[in-house]
Amino acid sequence: MTKIVFMGTPAFSAPILKMLAEEGYDIVSVVTQPDRPVGRKKILTPTPVKEQALELGLPVYQPEKLKDPEQAQKILDLKPDLIVTAAFGQILPTSVLEAPKLGAINVHASLLPEYRGGAPIHQAIIDGKTETGVTIMYMVDRLDAGDIISQKAVTIEETDHTGSMFEKLSAAGMDLLKETLPSIIDGTNPRIPQDEELVTFARNISREQERIDWMQSARDIYNQVRGLHPWPVAFTTFGGANVKLWWAELADSRKTGAPGEIVELTKDAIVVQTGEGTLAIKELQPAGKKRMTAEDYLRGPKLQAGDRFE
């Protein structure tokens, strides 16, 4: 039987691991990131993949850095026939990539060669795309540059955000891997080189990408808000303090003002002028406070039309 090492970390990866186990594949180890402190109380928390592996009764390995030869050797000692990764979060050293006779494959959340990198789902939504997808690909020692084995497109709906697309793409990746694995194991799968002229990148989200520029159009800011929801969350500044914008909607206000200016307050929204059009803030989180609806927020501080987000 083909010996598989599975590598993954977030909730995106857990259903893929579960599928492999339910299909009866021989998973000799599950490799995931170390437990990390989470939340204000910094509670040491296992990754979703670790939780899934333990539930399935699978052995777990949590290396801090696989670039360390000693930590990589623990994987080599398993002599896997195939490595399957899905959002693992570390670069695999050449020694690990080259060890399995069937290679190392990755479930990547974009239609490569578009959006190589660590934030393909965020970036597709921020860019206003109406379609993305998943790619099963061979891994090489360049970022997401290996040959394509199979792909599946997934629609991005108008109200989708990063959280909802993580779920959709995880399910699509799980199904596609289930369909594709038999051909990889028996050596009949295609290998399609990526067109380097079509390559784009989706680097990990920077703090500056989280900041709203009210000179942009309402559509662009809406895409930014949903592309950063539910993490890491877009923010703006009001009265010198940061305010997270958890959700917003395109508005059609007849009132106008300068970009960033509050032009209207309704029962459940704070309507703000942008560089083009207006945006209705529906959920927000002022500094030091909890996340709340605009309706709840408006019961407190005395906002008024003419106030301005910076």
Short mmCIF file of C-alpha atoms in Angstrom, two decimals:
data_model
loop_
_atom_site.label_atom_id
_atom_site.label_comp_id
_atom_site.label_asym_id
_atom_site.label_seq_id
_atom_site.Cartn_x
_atom_site.Cartn_y
_atom_site.Cartn_z
CA MET A 1 0.00 0.00 0.00
CA THR A 2 1.16 3.54 -0.82
CA LYS A 3 2.60 5.22 2.29
CA ILE A 4 1.47 8.85 2.55
CA VAL A 5 2.72 11.69 4.72
CA PHE A 6 0.09 14.44 4.97
CA MET A 7 1.11 18.02 5.74
CA GLY A 8 -1.39 20.74 6.58
CA THR A 9 -2.32 23.23 9.27
CA PRO A 10 -5.57 25.29 9.09
CA ALA A 11 -9.23 24.38 8.89
CA PHE A 12 -8.90 24.39 5.09
CA SER A 13 -6.74 21.25 5.33
CA ALA A 14 -8.62 19.19 7.92
CA PRO A 15 -11.44 17.88 5.64
CA ILE A 16 -8.82 16.85 3.07
CA LEU A 17 -7.01 14.78 5.71
CA LYS A 18 -10.30 13.23 6.83
CA MET A 19 -11.12 12.22 3.25
CA LEU A 20 -7.75 10.48 2.85
CA ALA A 21 -8.34 8.50 6.04
CA GLU A 22 -11.92 7.58 5.09
CA GLU A 23 -10.75 6.42 1.65
CA GLY A 24 -8.41 3.99 3.37
CA TYR A 25 -5.07 5.49 2.40
CA ASP A 26 -2.07 4.53 4.55
CA ILE A 27 -1.24 7.80 6.32
CA VAL A 28 2.01 7.10 8.17
CA SER A 29 2.26 10.60 9.68
CA VAL A 30 0.43 13.92 9.84
CA VAL A 31 2.79 16.90 9.87
CA THR A 32 1.43 20.21 11.10
CA GLN A 33 2.62 23.45 12.69
CA PRO A 34 3.39 23.54 16.43
CA ASP A 35 0.65 24.54 18.87
CA ARG A 36 0.48 28.34 19.15
CA PRO A 37 -0.93 30.80 21.74
CA VAL A 38 -4.35 32.05 20.64
CA GLY A 39 -6.56 34.92 21.83
CA ARG A 40 -6.05 37.54 24.49
CA LYS A 41 -5.35 34.90 27.12
CA LYS A 42 -2.70 33.30 24.86
CA ILE A 43 -4.05 29.80 25.34
CA LEU A 44 -1.81 27.21 23.67
CA THR A 45 -4.00 25.77 20.92
CA PRO A 46 -3.49 22.84 18.53
CA THR A 47 -3.98 23.35 14.79
CA PRO A 48 -7.24 22.16 13.20
CA VAL A 49 -5.24 19.48 11.36
CA LYS A 50 -3.75 18.20 14.61
CA GLU A 51 -7.21 18.00 16.15
CA GLN A 52 -8.47 16.09 13.11
CA ALA A 53 -5.47 13.73 13.14
CA LEU A 54 -5.92 12.89 16.81
CA GLU A 55 -9.63 12.26 16.24
CA LEU A 56 -8.65 9.84 13.46
CA GLY A 57 -6.01 8.18 15.64
CA LEU A 58 -3.15 9.21 13.34
CA PRO A 59 0.42 9.99 14.49
CA VAL A 60 1.25 13.70 14.56
CA TYR A 61 4.61 15.43 14.05
CA GLN A 62 4.97 19.19 14.70
CA PRO A 63 8.38 20.45 13.54
CA GLU A 64 9.25 24.07 14.24
CA LYS A 65 11.36 24.32 11.07
CA LEU A 66 11.68 21.59 8.48
CA LYS A 67 14.72 23.40 7.10
CA ASP A 68 16.53 21.96 10.14
CA PRO A 69 18.07 18.72 8.79
CA GLU A 70 17.36 16.86 12.03
CA GLN A 71 13.68 17.76 11.90
CA ALA A 72 13.45 16.88 8.20
CA GLN A 73 15.14 13.55 8.83
CA LYS A 74 12.18 12.36 10.89
CA ILE A 75 10.08 12.53 7.73
CA LEU A 76 12.75 10.88 5.58
CA ASP A 77 12.96 8.01 8.07
CA LEU A 78 9.32 7.19 7.35
CA LYS A 79 10.25 6.48 3.70
CA PRO A 80 6.94 7.82 2.33
CA ASP A 81 5.87 6.96 -1.22
CA LEU A 82 3.95 10.23 -1.53
CA ILE A 83 3.72 13.54 0.34
CA VAL A 84 0.39 15.39 0.19
CA THR A 85 0.32 18.99 1.41
CA ALA A 86 -2.53 21.47 1.83
CA ALA A 87 -1.75 24.87 3.37
CA PHE A 88 1.04 23.50 5.56
CA GLY A 89 2.72 26.86 6.12
CA GLN A 90 6.40 25.96 5.80
CA ILE A 91 8.72 25.63 2.81
CA LEU A 92 9.75 22.02 2.32
CA PRO A 93 13.49 21.42 1.92
CA THR A 94 14.73 19.76 -1.27
CA SER A 95 15.63 16.59 0.62
CA VAL A 96 11.98 16.13 1.63
CA LEU A 97 10.57 17.07 -1.78
CA GLU A 98 12.78 14.55 -3.56
CA ALA A 99 12.39 11.66 -1.11
CA PRO A 100 9.03 10.10 -2.13
CA LYS A 101 9.09 7.97 -5.29
CA LEU A 102 5.72 9.41 -6.34
CA GLY A 103 6.76 12.96 -5.49
CA ALA A 104 5.24 15.65 -3.30
CA ILE A 105 1.92 17.17 -4.34
CA ASN A 106 0.04 20.20 -3.08
CA VAL A 107 -3.61 21.26 -2.95
CA HIS A 108 -3.37 24.97 -3.79
CA ALA A 109 -6.34 27.35 -3.50
CA SER A 110 -6.11 29.08 -6.88
CA LEU A 111 -6.13 28.32 -10.58
CA LEU A 112 -2.38 28.33 -11.08
CA PRO A 113 -0.35 30.03 -12.45
CA GLU A 114 -2.60 32.76 -11.02
CA TYR A 115 -2.03 33.64 -7.36
CA ARG A 116 1.05 31.75 -6.32
CA GLY A 117 1.78 32.35 -2.64
CA GLY A 118 0.27 32.25 0.82
CA ALA A 119 -2.93 34.33 0.45
CA PRO A 120 -4.59 33.29 -2.82
CA ILE A 121 -8.13 33.31 -1.44
CA HIS A 122 -7.82 36.74 0.18
CA GLN A 123 -6.27 38.24 -2.93
CA ALA A 124 -8.80 36.85 -5.38
CA ILE A 125 -11.63 38.51 -3.42
CA ILE A 126 -9.74 41.76 -2.87
CA ASP A 127 -9.14 41.90 -6.63
CA GLY A 128 -12.86 41.51 -7.30
CA LYS A 129 -12.58 38.15 -9.05
CA THR A 130 -15.79 36.26 -9.76
CA GLU A 131 -14.02 32.91 -10.11
CA THR A 132 -11.10 31.11 -8.54
CA GLY A 133 -10.46 27.44 -7.90
CA VAL A 134 -8.12 24.72 -6.69
CA THR A 135 -5.08 23.11 -8.30
CA ILE A 136 -3.42 19.78 -7.56
CA MET A 137 0.23 20.28 -8.46
CA TYR A 138 3.66 18.78 -8.04
CA MET A 139 5.88 20.64 -5.58
CA VAL A 140 9.30 21.95 -6.58
CA ASP A 141 11.82 24.16 -4.82
CA ARG A 142 10.19 27.31 -6.24
CA LEU A 143 7.02 28.83 -4.78
CA ASP A 144 3.97 27.07 -6.28
CA ALA A 145 5.80 26.64 -9.59
CA GLY A 146 5.43 22.89 -10.15
CA ASP A 147 3.57 21.11 -12.92
CA ILE A 148 -0.23 21.11 -12.77
CA ILE A 149 -1.98 17.75 -12.40
CA SER A 150 -5.63 18.80 -12.20
CA GLN A 151 -7.78 21.89 -11.57
CA LYS A 152 -11.35 22.76 -10.62
CA ALA A 153 -12.97 26.20 -10.91
CA VAL A 154 -15.16 27.64 -8.12
CA THR A 155 -17.45 30.68 -8.42
CA ILE A 156 -16.99 33.65 -6.06
CA GLU A 157 -20.46 35.04 -5.33
CA GLU A 158 -21.11 38.73 -4.69
CA THR A 159 -21.53 38.16 -0.93
CA ASP A 160 -18.72 35.63 -0.50
CA HIS A 161 -15.84 36.47 1.80
CA THR A 162 -12.58 34.76 2.68
CA GLY A 163 -14.23 32.57 5.32
CA SER A 164 -16.96 31.27 3.02
CA MET A 165 -14.47 30.72 0.17
CA PHE A 166 -12.12 28.78 2.48
CA GLU A 167 -14.98 26.34 3.05
CA LYS A 168 -15.93 26.13 -0.63
CA LEU A 169 -12.34 25.68 -1.80
CA SER A 170 -11.55 23.15 0.91
CA ALA A 171 -14.49 21.04 -0.26
CA ALA A 172 -13.46 21.47 -3.90
CA GLY A 173 -9.87 20.56 -3.08
CA MET A 174 -10.99 17.49 -1.17
CA ASP A 175 -13.15 16.29 -4.08
CA LEU A 176 -10.47 17.02 -6.67
CA LEU A 177 -7.78 15.21 -4.71
CA LYS A 178 -10.09 12.22 -4.25
CA GLU A 179 -10.59 12.10 -8.03
CA THR A 180 -6.92 12.68 -8.88
CA LEU A 181 -5.00 10.51 -6.41
CA PRO A 182 -5.60 7.15 -8.11
CA SER A 183 -3.96 8.39 -11.32
CA ILE A 184 -1.00 9.80 -9.36
CA ILE A 185 -0.47 6.49 -7.60
CA ASP A 186 -0.63 4.45 -10.80
CA GLY A 187 1.44 6.96 -12.77
CA THR A 188 -1.16 7.87 -15.41
CA ASN A 189 -1.79 11.49 -14.37
CA PRO A 190 -1.00 14.43 -16.66
CA ARG A 191 1.82 16.92 -15.94
CA ILE A 192 1.14 20.36 -17.37
CA PRO A 193 3.96 22.95 -17.05
CA GLN A 194 2.79 26.37 -15.85
CA ASP A 195 2.90 29.27 -18.30
CA GLU A 196 5.39 31.63 -16.67
CA GLU A 197 3.99 34.59 -18.63
CA LEU A 198 0.67 34.23 -16.80
CA VAL A 199 2.10 34.06 -13.26
CA THR A 200 0.68 36.36 -10.58
CA PHE A 201 1.39 36.34 -6.85
CA ALA A 202 -0.66 36.51 -3.67
CA ARG A 203 1.80 37.23 -0.90
CA ASN A 204 0.78 37.01 2.75
CA ILE A 205 -1.42 39.96 3.70
CA SER A 206 0.52 42.96 5.01
CA ARG A 207 -0.70 45.43 7.62
CA GLU A 208 -0.85 48.14 4.96
CA GLN A 209 -3.25 46.03 2.87
CA GLU A 210 -5.61 45.97 5.84
CA ARG A 211 -5.86 49.78 5.99
CA ILE A 212 -8.78 51.33 4.10
CA ASP A 213 -8.06 54.14 1.67
CA TRP A 214 -11.31 56.08 1.38
CA MET A 215 -10.12 57.57 -1.92
CA GLN A 216 -10.77 54.18 -3.49
CA SER A 217 -14.18 53.32 -4.91
CA ALA A 218 -16.93 51.83 -2.77
CA ARG A 219 -16.67 48.64 -4.83
CA ASP A 220 -12.92 48.32 -4.19
CA ILE A 221 -13.34 48.92 -0.46
CA TYR A 222 -16.22 46.43 -0.30
CA ASN A 223 -13.98 43.83 -1.94
CA GLN A 224 -11.22 44.68 0.53
CA VAL A 225 -13.55 44.26 3.53
CA ARG A 226 -14.88 40.89 2.41
CA GLY A 227 -11.42 39.75 1.28
CA LEU A 228 -10.14 40.35 4.82
CA HIS A 229 -13.18 38.86 6.59
CA PRO A 230 -13.08 37.10 9.01
CA TRP A 231 -9.31 37.55 9.23
CA PRO A 232 -7.22 39.63 9.48
CA VAL A 233 -10.04 42.28 9.12
CA ALA A 234 -9.84 45.67 7.38
CA PHE A 235 -9.48 48.79 9.51
CA THR A 236 -9.76 52.55 9.37
CA THR A 237 -9.08 55.37 11.85
CA PHE A 238 -11.57 57.56 13.69
CA GLY A 239 -10.61 60.18 16.25
CA GLY A 240 -7.02 58.94 16.23
CA ALA A 241 -7.96 55.33 17.10
CA ASN A 242 -8.20 52.28 14.86
CA VAL A 243 -11.61 50.86 14.05
CA LYS A 244 -11.98 47.39 12.50
CA LEU A 245 -14.60 47.09 9.78
CA TRP A 246 -15.98 43.56 9.97
CA TRP A 247 -18.63 43.99 7.32
CA ALA A 248 -19.97 46.55 4.91
CA GLU A 249 -22.28 46.74 1.92
CA LEU A 250 -22.49 48.87 -1.18
CA ALA A 251 -24.88 51.77 -0.58
CA ASP A 252 -26.87 54.05 -2.85
CA SER A 253 -27.06 57.23 -0.86
CA ARG A 254 -28.23 60.43 -2.51
CA LYS A 255 -26.04 62.42 -0.14
CA THR A 256 -22.40 63.13 -0.92
CA GLY A 257 -19.30 64.35 0.87
CA ALA A 258 -15.54 64.08 0.93
CA PRO A 259 -13.94 60.61 0.89
CA GLY A 260 -14.17 59.13 4.40
CA GLU A 261 -16.98 61.46 5.45
CA ILE A 262 -20.09 60.06 7.10
CA VAL A 263 -22.91 61.26 4.86
CA GLU A 264 -25.82 59.44 6.46
CA LEU A 265 -26.76 57.48 9.57
CA THR A 266 -29.56 54.94 9.28
CA LYS A 267 -31.01 52.59 11.86
CA ASP A 268 -28.46 49.85 11.07
CA ALA A 269 -25.68 51.44 9.01
CA ILE A 270 -23.06 54.17 8.91
CA VAL A 271 -22.95 55.41 5.32
CA VAL A 272 -19.56 56.74 4.22
CA GLN A 273 -18.51 58.57 1.08
CA THR A 274 -15.68 56.98 -0.89
CA GLY A 275 -13.74 58.10 -3.94
CA GLU A 276 -16.61 56.77 -6.00
CA GLY A 277 -19.96 55.89 -4.46
CA THR A 278 -20.97 55.25 -0.86
CA LEU A 279 -20.39 52.33 1.50
CA ALA A 280 -22.64 51.24 4.37
CA ILE A 281 -20.71 49.99 7.41
CA LYS A 282 -22.73 47.20 9.02
CA GLU A 283 -20.37 45.69 11.62
CA LEU A 284 -17.41 47.33 13.33
CA GLN A 285 -15.11 47.11 16.32
CA PRO A 286 -13.74 50.26 17.94
CA ALA A 287 -10.36 49.99 19.64
CA GLY A 288 -10.61 48.17 22.99
CA LYS A 289 -14.22 47.12 22.43
CA LYS A 290 -15.98 44.03 21.13
CA ARG A 291 -17.27 43.48 17.62
CA MET A 292 -20.79 44.91 17.20
CA THR A 293 -23.41 45.80 14.65
CA ALA A 294 -23.64 49.38 13.46
CA GLU A 295 -27.11 49.49 15.03
CA ASP A 296 -25.68 48.66 18.47
CA TYR A 297 -22.76 51.06 18.00
CA LEU A 298 -25.08 53.94 17.13
CA ARG A 299 -26.82 53.57 20.48
CA GLY A 300 -23.58 54.77 22.10
CA PRO A 301 -21.22 57.47 20.77
CA LYS A 302 -22.90 60.47 19.25
CA LEU A 303 -21.79 60.12 15.64
CA GLN A 304 -23.23 62.59 13.18
CA ALA A 305 -23.18 63.24 9.50
CA GLY A 306 -20.06 65.22 8.66
CA ASP A 307 -17.77 63.20 10.98
CA ARG A 308 -14.97 61.60 9.06
CA PHE A 309 -12.93 58.40 9.01
CA GLU A 310 -9.27 59.09 8.36
#
